[in-house]
Amino acid sequence: MASRYNETYEAWKRDPEAFWADAAADIDWFKPYDTVFDPDAGVYGRWFVGGECNTCYNCLDRHVERGRPGQPALIYDSPITGARKTYTYEELLAKVQAMAAVLRDGGVEKGDRVIIYMPMIPEAVMAMLACARLGAIHSVVFGGFAAHELATRIDDALPKAIISASCGIEPGRVIAYKPLLDEAVAQARHKPAHCFIVQREQVTAQLVEGRDRDLGALMADALASGRTVDCVPVKATDPLYILYTSGTTGQPKGVVRDNGGHMVALKWSMSNLYGIQPGEVFWAASDVGWVVGHSYIVYAPLLHGCATVVFEGKPVGTPDAGVFWRVISDHNVVALFTAPTAFRAIKKEDPEGRLIADYDLALFRTLFLAGERADPDTIKWAEDKLGVPVIDHWWQTETGWAIVGNPMGLGMLPVKHGSPTVPMPGYDVRVLDDAGHPLPAGTLGNIVVKLPLPPGCLPTLWNADERFRSSYLAEFPGYYKTADAGVIDEDGYLSIMARTDDIINVAGHRLSTGAMEEVLSAHPDVAECAVIGISDQLKGQLPCGFVVLKAGVTRPHAEIEADLVRLVRDQIGPVAAFKIAITVDRLPKTRSGKILRGTMRQIADGQEYKMPATIDDPAILDEIEAALRAHGIVGES
Ligand code: COA
Ligand code: AMP
């Protein structure tokens, strides 16, 4: 069957407002919007202005009211604890109402912020939906971030409450969350009124008198007394959530997502991009702390009336590299969405894919990959072993859904390995040179999106319109800067090659080298430093820090390097995977003093490099290479 992609994309181009009005008919509005798009509202315009709605209503209530009360909505599968539980739409709605009642009793109201710092348990999803029900704005912080990162987000979002759990569980260790939470609240200037804690059986958290509440016990009471909470109508343009993502400094960016446009875009994507029918089981093996988790564990599958899988485990080691196939088979999953790194991990453990044969994958149709570059080897391996289409797609926390993908629902386009395929309707993607001139097909440049961004994308940064403008809109007037570099080929296919800023991608996790440099330079013995991302076969990239010590420092280098590794883990978190700190005498710089990070990266990756014309002292590059060799790093990947 020929793909309807071209006609659909053209229809959007001809009349974007009619296109999105049509998509908006799939959403229940409490009050219809006045205009599909108001170019004069907000920083670059706003979608569905004047409309009123509630995201939780669209995710739960309407499915209960219209024929899906007994259908599975949330399937919790936790190989790390052995727990499993399925919630129907009706059961999930009851739980969410109970949690909303508890939050409201604690003073949480429309517009209040609530931070959610949770492991992958059903209560994390319930917490997001309960906030949405109340019109409160949630901000989920990934459990692998340390107390300091949590404190930074508390001071930016100023939450009325924090929802957390007694612990998270990683292979081989239980991580008590409460001490991290207490430390974060102690560090933050802003103090939340309440912390609601889910007590898990592995660890019982000490509750602070007056401030902390046992969320499970309170929910049980609310359920027993049949408490219900109506959905609070919010404006389509009101924020649903803030999700902090790495910027070039230690101060993360608070990406704002609205209610109306977000629902319209995600609902559209489920049928047209992912090719999923309501009632089917969709699994995004990510974490609710990332945008993939927000959009495709929680909101999109539920908006679409699907069952979503909440998986608390790893692709390997819980207990083996067959766990993905086991979950697909046990729960009738039709599509899996994960990061390529997960498949690299599986391929390393089970290169022949032998474990696949142990499971019935008859219903499994498509594997979707995103979050980092999908290397052709990994794609080919997955295609061969699974015998289903493997679809790479490219997007960012900022956009909330795919910029570029292969629209399975409209009819799959031919796959070109290494390319996430073509722009989705809503995105007019261009490649520009540094001066903002369009580049011909096949030429590497800055990938930008012509404004306005489609529904679902960020309208601004939390309390930071100016930072939004300067970070994303200023460099290429009239366009959104993605900060990714790439090419568009003669067929209109995009390839994403690299970031143009200091963001690195470690196991599908987006991290700021600038933030790591801030931690290193705060060490009393460090005079200056540079952190780069070096290639890694499993995680894609790994951070590698170089430090120059202050004159007169006599402590052994190895001791200082160990300090630095510990500091990054303590301040940013284990997710940074910062394990390499190297002391050098000097850093290579241009004559104007700019550190040559790109050249250092090429040396570390064993690539050919051109001597930068503006380099101050070329001999320093040899010193860097020698230091990397001494650590067994050059060209290791
Ligand atoms: N809470 C606390 N610590 C966490 C955590 C959490 N929620 N998530 C990860 N960590 C810790 C890990 O235990 C690990 O600690 P360690 O340094 O003591 O080993 C560290 O953070 C790095 O974690 P991770 O990046 O997950 O590496 P890993 O070696 O444990 O596993 C993979 C490697 C490839 C299996 C794993 O990264 C993976 O499954 N990636 C999928 C990526 C993904 O889902 N991306 C989201 C976008 S789609
Ligand atoms: P995040 O905001 O965490 O989703 O990270 C977004 C960044 O991850 C993008 O700007 C890209 O650099 C990278 N990325 C995400 N998906 C892909 C993909 N399919 N191919 C290449 N890079 C990707």
XYZ file of C-alpha atoms and ligand atoms in Angstrom:
708
model
C 0.000 0.000 0.000
C 1.359 3.430 -0.955
C 2.099 5.673 1.983
C -0.263 8.586 2.593
C 2.672 10.514 4.029
C 3.171 12.936 1.130
C -0.475 13.913 0.811
C -0.769 14.285 4.597
C 2.337 16.449 4.863
C 1.145 18.570 1.920
C -2.305 18.936 3.503
C -0.665 20.249 6.650
C 1.515 22.655 4.650
C -1.456 23.980 2.689
C -3.531 24.737 5.770
C -1.861 24.049 9.118
C -4.791 25.364 11.130
C -7.320 23.139 9.358
C -4.966 20.193 9.833
C -4.643 20.702 13.581
C -8.336 21.585 14.012
C -9.104 18.219 12.468
C -6.719 16.470 14.878
C -8.212 18.428 17.812
C -11.591 16.820 17.149
C -10.152 13.652 18.735
C -9.906 15.396 22.100
C -12.752 16.176 24.511
C -12.848 19.890 25.270
C -14.812 21.356 28.174
C -14.984 24.623 26.218
C -14.067 24.839 22.528
C -11.052 26.954 21.614
C -11.556 30.387 20.006
C -8.639 30.136 17.589
C -6.577 27.177 16.473
C -3.420 29.275 16.513
C -2.936 32.809 17.782
C 0.344 34.189 16.388
C 0.251 37.148 18.776
C 0.035 35.155 21.996
C 3.108 33.920 23.874
C 6.654 34.076 22.553
C 5.964 32.745 19.052
C 2.182 32.134 19.179
C -0.049 29.688 21.068
C -2.262 26.757 20.059
C -5.958 26.329 20.824
C -6.307 29.657 22.602
C -9.516 30.048 24.608
C -10.074 26.285 24.852
C -10.614 24.573 28.194
C -9.875 20.936 28.868
C -8.324 18.493 31.303
C -5.607 16.031 30.331
C -6.528 13.493 33.033
C -10.132 13.513 31.824
C -8.972 12.663 28.317
C -6.595 9.970 29.593
C -9.001 8.212 31.959
C -12.566 9.398 32.528
C -13.653 9.448 28.929
C -12.475 5.877 28.376
C -14.342 4.735 31.494
C -17.452 6.584 30.350
C -17.173 5.306 26.800
C -16.630 1.586 26.806
C -13.214 0.826 28.293
C -13.762 0.606 32.080
C -12.591 -3.016 32.308
C -9.792 -2.783 29.758
C -6.202 -2.829 31.022
C -4.788 0.679 31.195
C -1.534 0.184 33.112
C 0.516 -2.991 33.291
C 3.224 -2.883 35.953
C 5.970 -5.445 35.407
C 8.940 -5.299 37.741
C 11.487 -8.058 37.148
C 13.722 -6.328 39.662
C 11.262 -6.971 42.533
C 9.150 -9.757 41.050
C 6.001 -7.629 41.299
C 3.332 -7.529 38.588
C -0.050 -5.862 38.555
C -2.546 -4.761 35.933
C -4.903 -1.836 36.482
C -8.006 -1.429 34.331
C -9.095 2.048 33.295
C -11.688 2.022 36.056
C -9.154 0.940 38.689
C -6.574 3.456 37.534
C -9.164 6.223 37.641
C -10.113 5.277 41.206
C -6.450 5.333 42.287
C -5.831 8.658 40.590
C -8.900 10.179 42.210
C -7.725 8.902 45.589
C -4.301 10.412 45.065
C -5.824 13.672 43.839
C -7.982 13.778 46.997
C -4.901 13.290 49.187
C -2.984 16.002 47.351
C -5.898 18.396 47.583
C -6.173 17.727 51.326
C -2.511 18.715 51.459
C -3.338 22.053 49.848
C -2.413 21.335 46.225
C -4.527 23.382 43.835
C -4.690 24.452 40.212
C -1.460 26.103 39.094
C 0.597 24.802 42.049
C 3.770 22.948 41.188
C 4.399 19.411 42.451
C 7.751 17.678 42.078
C 7.660 13.921 41.518
C 10.864 12.012 42.371
C 9.966 8.390 41.899
C 11.158 5.008 40.752
C 9.255 3.154 38.018
C 6.200 2.173 40.027
C 2.529 2.706 39.128
C 2.258 5.500 41.719
C 4.618 7.595 39.569
C 2.083 7.533 36.721
C -0.808 8.043 39.143
C 0.967 11.064 40.605
C 1.336 12.691 37.187
C -2.309 12.067 36.349
C -3.510 13.220 39.791
C -1.677 16.519 39.295
C -3.183 16.856 35.817
C -6.630 16.197 37.302
C -6.207 19.031 39.795
C -4.716 21.396 37.214
C -1.483 21.307 39.220
C 1.782 21.408 37.262
C 4.017 18.404 37.795
C 7.744 18.285 37.401
C 9.200 14.785 37.379
C 12.860 14.486 38.356
C 14.638 11.306 37.237
C 15.617 9.071 40.172
C 19.238 8.819 39.024
C 19.835 12.508 39.736
C 21.465 13.443 43.017
C 20.149 15.687 45.792
C 21.835 18.804 44.418
C 20.075 18.472 41.037
C 16.781 17.956 42.836
C 17.441 21.056 44.951
C 18.101 23.147 41.826
C 14.746 22.077 40.422
C 12.958 22.741 43.742
C 14.314 26.287 43.729
C 13.227 26.883 40.153
C 9.770 25.273 40.251
C 8.917 26.291 43.857
C 6.706 23.237 44.434
C 3.965 23.202 47.049
C 4.490 19.457 47.461
C 6.890 16.687 46.539
C 5.788 13.120 45.826
C 8.418 10.442 46.323
C 8.974 6.875 47.434
C 11.071 5.261 50.133
C 13.430 3.733 47.572
C 14.365 2.887 44.040
C 15.950 -0.402 43.082
C 18.942 -0.819 40.787
C 20.508 -4.189 40.035
C 22.311 -5.271 43.190
C 21.391 -2.285 45.319
C 18.449 -0.570 46.902
C 18.673 3.215 46.803
C 16.974 4.930 49.711
C 15.351 8.024 48.165
C 14.280 9.707 51.377
C 17.804 10.754 52.499
C 18.339 12.237 49.015
C 15.020 14.051 49.224
C 15.747 15.365 52.732
C 19.186 16.534 51.622
C 17.674 18.294 48.591
C 15.046 20.049 50.707
C 17.773 21.069 53.173
C 19.898 22.502 50.332
C 17.011 24.313 48.630
C 15.989 27.814 49.641
C 12.341 26.980 48.923
C 10.648 24.512 51.271
C 7.637 22.490 50.100
C 4.680 22.329 52.493
C 4.440 18.539 52.223
C 6.294 15.492 51.023
C 4.074 12.521 50.177
C 5.983 9.258 50.412
C 5.117 5.830 49.020
C 6.544 3.326 51.500
C 7.925 0.354 49.557
C 8.506 -2.971 51.265
C 12.267 -2.899 50.632
C 12.862 0.242 52.751
C 10.714 2.147 55.226
C 11.458 5.858 55.150
C 11.542 7.975 58.297
C 8.798 10.576 57.956
C 9.427 14.138 59.131
C 6.710 15.094 61.619
C 4.289 17.641 60.197
C 5.822 17.759 56.715
C 5.831 14.179 55.453
C 2.802 12.003 54.800
C 2.419 8.315 54.087
C 0.902 8.458 50.626
C -0.090 4.787 50.441
C -1.979 4.882 53.743
C -3.768 8.111 52.845
C -4.717 6.768 49.425
C -6.079 3.599 50.995
C -8.299 5.731 53.270
C -9.468 7.855 50.347
C -10.261 4.740 48.310
C -12.077 3.072 51.190
C -14.310 6.100 51.598
C -14.885 6.300 47.832
C -13.546 9.837 47.529
C -13.875 11.310 44.073
C -12.323 14.455 42.651
C -13.715 16.141 39.558
C -11.350 17.146 36.792
C -10.460 20.815 37.128
C -10.902 22.639 33.801
C -7.686 24.326 32.688
C -6.897 26.486 29.706
C -5.484 24.661 26.706
C -2.473 26.974 27.096
C -2.004 26.335 30.842
C 1.056 24.254 31.702
C 0.540 20.540 32.255
C 4.112 20.015 33.325
C 7.643 21.330 33.546
C 10.407 18.914 32.583
C 13.948 20.033 33.296
C 16.516 19.148 30.705
C 20.227 19.762 30.385
C 21.356 23.074 29.023
C 24.904 24.225 28.467
C 25.285 25.326 32.095
C 24.511 23.708 35.454
C 21.158 25.523 35.511
C 18.770 23.126 33.734
C 16.092 24.421 31.409
C 12.484 24.041 32.539
C 10.704 22.907 29.388
C 7.014 23.831 29.658
C 4.316 21.643 28.116
C 0.766 22.918 27.710
C -2.432 20.870 28.035
C -4.353 21.334 24.781
C -1.722 21.220 22.053
C 0.098 18.413 23.837
C -2.977 16.181 23.831
C -3.758 16.926 20.189
C -0.228 16.160 18.992
C 0.249 12.995 21.059
C -3.122 11.562 20.108
C -2.371 12.217 16.428
C 1.025 10.552 16.748
C -0.347 7.311 18.188
C -2.352 6.398 15.118
C -0.425 8.159 12.367
C 3.199 7.796 13.420
C 3.133 4.683 15.602
C 0.263 2.968 13.787
C -1.434 1.869 17.019
C -5.125 1.120 17.528
C -6.974 1.966 20.749
C -7.096 -1.118 22.968
C -3.619 -2.350 21.958
C -0.647 -2.629 24.314
C 2.144 -0.094 23.793
C 5.404 -0.248 25.694
C 7.949 2.532 26.032
C 10.879 1.030 27.942
C 12.131 4.320 29.285
C 11.657 6.066 32.624
C 8.961 8.551 33.573
C 11.808 10.960 34.393
C 12.537 11.489 30.684
C 10.399 12.999 27.966
C 9.912 9.601 26.324
C 8.373 8.442 29.590
C 6.107 11.480 29.854
C 4.841 11.247 26.303
C 4.862 7.521 25.580
C 4.635 5.724 28.921
C 1.983 8.022 30.333
C 0.097 10.457 28.167
C -0.073 9.228 24.563
C -1.041 5.588 25.214
C -3.705 6.609 27.716
C -5.071 9.398 25.533
C -5.408 6.786 22.817
C -7.172 4.200 25.013
C -4.228 1.773 24.938
C -2.644 -0.210 27.750
C 0.797 1.058 28.734
C 3.572 -0.970 30.365
C 5.449 0.403 33.390
C 8.648 -1.637 33.432
C 10.942 -1.566 36.450
C 14.019 -3.320 35.203
C 16.892 -3.151 32.748
C 17.260 -4.656 29.274
C 19.947 -6.993 30.616
C 20.578 -8.469 34.041
C 16.971 -8.492 35.271
C 17.374 -11.425 35.003
C 18.793 -11.718 31.481
C 18.839 -10.334 27.960
C 15.517 -12.038 27.219
C 13.433 -9.858 29.517
C 12.217 -7.556 26.714
C 10.908 -10.558 24.774
C 9.339 -11.981 27.936
C 7.457 -8.734 28.612
C 6.340 -8.409 24.974
C 5.032 -11.956 25.005
C 3.438 -11.914 28.480
C 1.533 -8.696 27.877
C 0.748 -8.880 24.144
C 2.801 -5.802 23.365
C 2.359 -4.678 19.747
C 5.061 -1.981 19.698
C 8.145 -1.302 21.789
C 9.847 2.073 22.001
C 13.311 2.212 23.520
C 16.783 3.698 23.117
C 19.361 2.035 20.836
C 21.677 1.626 23.833
C 19.242 -0.909 25.298
C 19.590 -2.991 22.125
C 23.358 -2.643 22.151
C 23.281 -4.015 25.700
C 21.092 -6.960 24.641
C 23.225 -7.649 21.554
C 26.362 -7.719 23.699
C 24.866 -10.311 26.087
C 23.064 -12.416 23.481
C 24.766 -11.739 20.125
C 22.860 -14.487 18.325
C 19.521 -13.377 19.784
C 18.959 -16.950 20.984
C 16.678 -15.900 23.830
C 14.167 -14.470 21.353
C 13.154 -17.972 20.313
C 11.949 -18.715 23.856
C 9.019 -16.329 23.512
C 5.934 -15.906 21.371
C 6.232 -12.530 19.682
C 3.401 -13.092 17.201
C 1.601 -9.862 18.061
C 4.736 -7.716 18.053
C 4.719 -5.428 14.986
C 7.225 -2.605 15.326
C 10.317 -1.534 17.225
C 10.759 2.229 17.612
C 14.113 3.710 18.572
C 14.953 7.240 19.696
C 16.911 9.225 22.247
C 20.292 8.976 20.539
C 21.701 8.152 17.129
C 20.622 4.662 16.031
C 23.731 3.094 14.544
C 23.044 0.987 11.444
C 24.632 -2.123 13.016
C 22.163 -2.091 15.872
C 19.233 -1.466 13.542
C 20.286 -4.322 11.249
C 20.735 -6.686 14.181
C 17.273 -5.873 15.514
C 15.689 -6.216 12.060
C 17.349 -9.585 11.484
C 16.612 -11.052 14.863
C 13.080 -9.742 15.350
C 11.827 -9.755 11.763
C 9.787 -6.565 12.270
C 10.349 -3.001 11.007
C 12.818 -1.063 13.146
C 11.906 2.595 13.078
C 14.325 5.287 14.185
C 12.792 8.665 14.991
C 14.305 11.910 16.141
C 13.018 14.344 18.707
C 13.887 16.256 21.867
C 12.543 17.040 25.319
C 11.634 20.438 23.916
C 9.367 19.094 21.168
C 7.595 16.387 23.216
C 7.007 14.223 20.122
C 8.800 13.269 16.957
C 10.159 15.929 14.632
C 11.251 13.322 12.107
C 10.041 9.752 11.807
C 8.652 7.053 9.564
C 4.844 7.249 9.754
C 3.749 3.651 10.246
C 0.077 4.628 10.484
C 0.144 6.536 7.197
C 2.072 3.745 5.510
C 5.710 2.960 6.102
C 8.262 4.681 3.865
C 11.406 2.845 2.755
C 13.915 2.704 5.625
C 17.390 4.125 5.080
C 19.692 2.973 7.850
C 21.176 5.946 9.673
C 18.242 8.231 8.867
C 15.151 8.724 11.053
C 13.286 9.372 7.753
C 11.143 12.462 7.125
C 9.598 15.455 8.946
C 6.253 14.925 10.588
C 3.394 17.267 9.665
C 3.802 20.406 11.764
C 7.556 20.561 11.279
C 9.122 22.520 8.418
C 12.706 21.347 8.861
C 15.620 23.157 7.198
C 19.406 22.902 7.226
C 21.204 26.250 7.471
C 24.832 27.333 7.533
C 26.155 29.277 10.526
C 25.135 32.559 8.890
C 21.562 31.305 8.483
C 21.668 30.599 4.715
C 19.899 27.477 3.415
C 22.245 24.666 2.441
C 21.756 22.374 -0.545
C 20.697 18.744 -0.107
C 23.478 16.546 1.167
C 25.336 19.336 2.988
C 25.910 19.176 6.740
C 24.574 22.138 8.706
C 22.421 23.373 11.575
C 19.009 21.731 11.724
C 16.279 24.264 12.433
C 12.481 24.223 12.385
C 10.554 27.105 10.863
C 8.325 28.827 13.425
C 5.723 28.290 14.653
C 6.469 24.964 16.257
C 3.501 22.577 16.075
C 1.170 21.716 18.965
C 2.899 19.746 21.719
C 6.199 21.623 21.497
C 7.393 23.918 24.238
C 5.826 27.403 24.181
C 8.601 28.708 26.457
C 10.846 27.841 29.417
C 9.425 28.011 32.927
C 9.594 31.632 34.102
C 12.270 32.308 31.508
C 10.889 33.713 28.240
C 14.145 35.554 27.638
C 16.260 32.417 28.082
C 13.892 30.629 25.717
C 14.403 33.338 23.096
C 18.157 33.518 23.510
C 18.689 29.736 23.638
C 16.431 28.706 20.779
C 15.144 31.594 18.663
C 17.844 34.277 18.522
C 20.546 32.645 16.404
C 18.371 31.886 13.372
C 15.550 34.476 13.321
C 12.220 32.919 12.374
C 13.437 29.418 13.255
C 13.756 27.156 16.275
C 17.354 25.988 16.704
C 17.447 22.272 17.485
C 21.191 22.362 18.356
C 21.583 19.211 16.292
C 23.657 19.148 13.124
C 22.663 17.026 10.156
C 21.829 16.715 6.488
C 18.744 16.352 4.330
C 19.232 14.144 1.275
C 17.707 14.405 -2.209
C 14.672 12.384 -1.066
C 13.999 14.660 1.893
C 15.366 12.139 4.421
C 17.185 13.622 7.406
C 20.281 12.302 9.134
C 21.220 13.588 12.570
C 24.975 13.697 13.030
C 25.903 15.521 16.255
C 24.953 18.188 18.744
C 26.230 21.668 18.033
C 26.487 22.505 21.743
C 28.084 20.912 24.807
C 25.320 18.387 25.386
C 26.345 14.727 25.341
C 24.199 11.634 25.144
C 25.113 8.839 27.566
C 22.992 5.678 27.273
C 20.146 7.739 25.810
C 20.400 10.187 28.702
C 20.988 13.814 27.838
C 23.720 15.395 29.949
C 25.493 18.714 30.070
C 29.295 18.705 30.008
C 29.056 22.332 31.186
C 27.308 21.173 34.364
C 30.070 18.596 34.968
C 32.738 21.260 34.399
C 31.065 23.423 37.048
C 31.418 20.552 39.526
C 35.072 19.879 38.637
C 36.113 23.501 38.786
C 34.612 23.858 42.273
C 37.249 21.406 43.591
C 39.839 23.373 45.600
C 42.810 21.834 43.745
C 41.475 22.427 40.213
C 42.614 25.458 38.235
C 40.753 24.699 35.011
C 38.997 21.830 33.321
C 37.222 20.527 30.243
C 34.713 17.692 29.946
C 34.144 16.022 26.591
C 31.995 13.131 25.416
C 34.024 10.235 24.045
C 32.631 7.386 21.982
C 31.540 4.252 23.800
C 30.298 1.092 22.143
C 27.544 0.459 24.672
C 26.418 3.860 25.891
C 27.109 5.867 22.726
C 29.112 8.437 24.637
C 30.831 8.656 28.001
C 31.985 11.815 29.753
C 35.736 12.286 30.144
C 37.102 15.107 32.285
C 40.499 16.801 31.975
C 41.777 18.910 34.842
C 44.738 21.207 35.291
C 45.692 21.513 38.946
C 46.563 24.718 40.744
C 50.265 25.481 41.136
C 51.702 24.005 44.324
C 49.173 21.168 44.677
C 51.088 18.169 46.020
C 48.332 15.596 46.608
C 48.679 12.518 44.387
C 46.802 12.967 41.132
C 44.979 9.655 41.531
C 43.478 10.841 44.819
C 42.237 14.069 43.301
C 40.849 12.240 40.287
C 38.916 9.892 42.609
C 37.575 12.966 44.453
C 36.347 14.373 41.158
C 34.576 11.174 40.143
C 32.862 11.061 43.534
C 31.927 14.748 43.380
C 30.135 14.428 40.034
C 28.279 11.352 41.301
C 27.278 13.180 44.491
C 26.321 16.450 42.824
C 24.789 15.377 39.515
C 24.097 11.712 40.160
C 25.092 8.215 39.070
C 23.260 8.748 35.773
C 26.118 11.026 34.649
C 28.310 7.879 34.461
C 31.324 10.121 35.085
C 34.185 7.696 35.722
C 37.177 9.192 33.887
C 39.084 12.171 35.268
C 42.548 12.845 33.852
C 45.101 15.299 35.181
C 47.069 17.160 32.510
C 49.576 20.011 32.645
C 47.781 22.192 30.121
C 44.634 22.281 28.004
C 44.798 22.962 24.247
C 43.372 26.361 23.415
C 42.943 28.801 20.580
C 44.948 32.009 20.692
C 41.834 33.728 22.064
C 41.703 31.225 24.931
C 38.872 28.921 23.805
C 39.435 25.304 24.840
C 39.591 23.014 21.799
C 37.111 20.417 23.045
C 36.214 19.191 19.564
C 39.830 18.377 18.730
C 40.301 16.648 22.084
C 37.272 14.515 21.310
C 38.632 13.562 17.902
C 41.932 12.544 19.507
C 40.159 10.463 22.162
C 38.025 8.737 19.508
C 41.104 7.970 17.421
C 39.793 10.043 14.507
C 41.821 11.987 11.983
C 41.859 15.663 12.904
C 42.961 18.864 11.248
C 45.297 21.035 13.295
C 43.093 24.023 14.221
C 44.501 27.088 12.480
C 44.054 29.226 15.564
C 45.725 26.837 18.016
C 48.006 28.487 20.500
C 50.468 25.644 21.107
C 50.111 22.476 19.000
C 52.387 20.502 21.341
C 49.590 20.365 23.895
C 47.582 18.065 21.618
C 50.372 15.486 21.866
C 50.275 15.795 25.643
C 46.514 15.156 25.612
C 46.978 12.116 23.396
C 49.686 10.782 25.700
C 47.471 11.287 28.766
C 44.592 9.478 27.065
C 46.882 6.619 26.057
C 48.147 6.378 29.626
C 44.499 5.847 30.653
C 44.037 3.272 27.879
C 41.522 5.442 26.060
C 42.637 6.631 22.602
C 40.711 4.968 19.823
C 39.236 2.398 22.187
C 35.724 2.614 20.724
N 17.921 5.707 40.293
C 19.151 5.628 40.802
N 20.254 5.305 40.080
C 20.064 5.067 38.771
C 18.809 5.143 38.165
C 17.693 5.480 38.984
N 16.473 5.591 38.484
N 18.946 4.859 36.865
C 20.247 4.595 36.644
N 20.926 4.722 37.815
C 22.351 4.491 38.019
C 22.755 3.092 37.621
O 22.589 2.186 38.687
C 24.214 3.270 37.272
O 24.942 3.340 38.477
P 26.427 2.729 38.622
O 27.319 3.780 38.052
O 26.590 2.567 40.094
O 26.450 1.442 37.865
C 24.256 4.668 36.654
O 23.094 5.349 37.155
C 24.194 4.680 35.151
O 22.982 4.051 34.758
P 22.613 3.567 33.297
O 22.920 4.645 32.336
O 21.234 3.030 33.308
O 23.682 2.452 33.008
P 23.697 0.937 33.381
O 25.130 0.547 33.190
O 23.051 0.652 34.688
O 22.816 0.253 32.228
C 21.920 0.235 29.983
C 23.153 0.382 30.847
C 22.277 0.423 28.528
C 21.337 -1.149 30.200
C 20.912 1.290 30.424
O 21.503 2.545 30.310
C 19.597 1.341 29.697
O 18.715 0.539 29.829
N 19.392 2.384 28.932
C 18.133 2.655 28.265
C 18.137 4.118 28.054
C 16.830 4.781 28.221
O 15.869 4.228 28.687
N 16.823 6.059 27.846
C 15.699 6.917 27.977
C 15.412 7.644 26.698
S 14.494 6.631 25.575
P 16.354 14.454 24.868
O 15.934 15.869 24.994
O 16.883 13.869 26.121
O 15.278 13.611 24.231
O 17.581 14.437 23.866
C 17.428 15.011 22.598
C 18.683 14.831 21.811
O 18.988 13.444 21.672
C 18.543 15.344 20.400
O 18.758 16.739 20.307
C 19.594 14.534 19.676
O 20.871 15.064 19.861
C 19.509 13.198 20.377
N 18.587 12.304 19.662
C 17.355 11.949 20.022
N 16.827 11.067 19.143
C 17.746 10.875 18.192
C 17.799 10.094 16.983
N 16.792 9.318 16.614
N 18.928 10.154 16.241
C 19.969 10.936 16.605
N 19.972 11.688 17.735
C 18.882 11.665 18.520
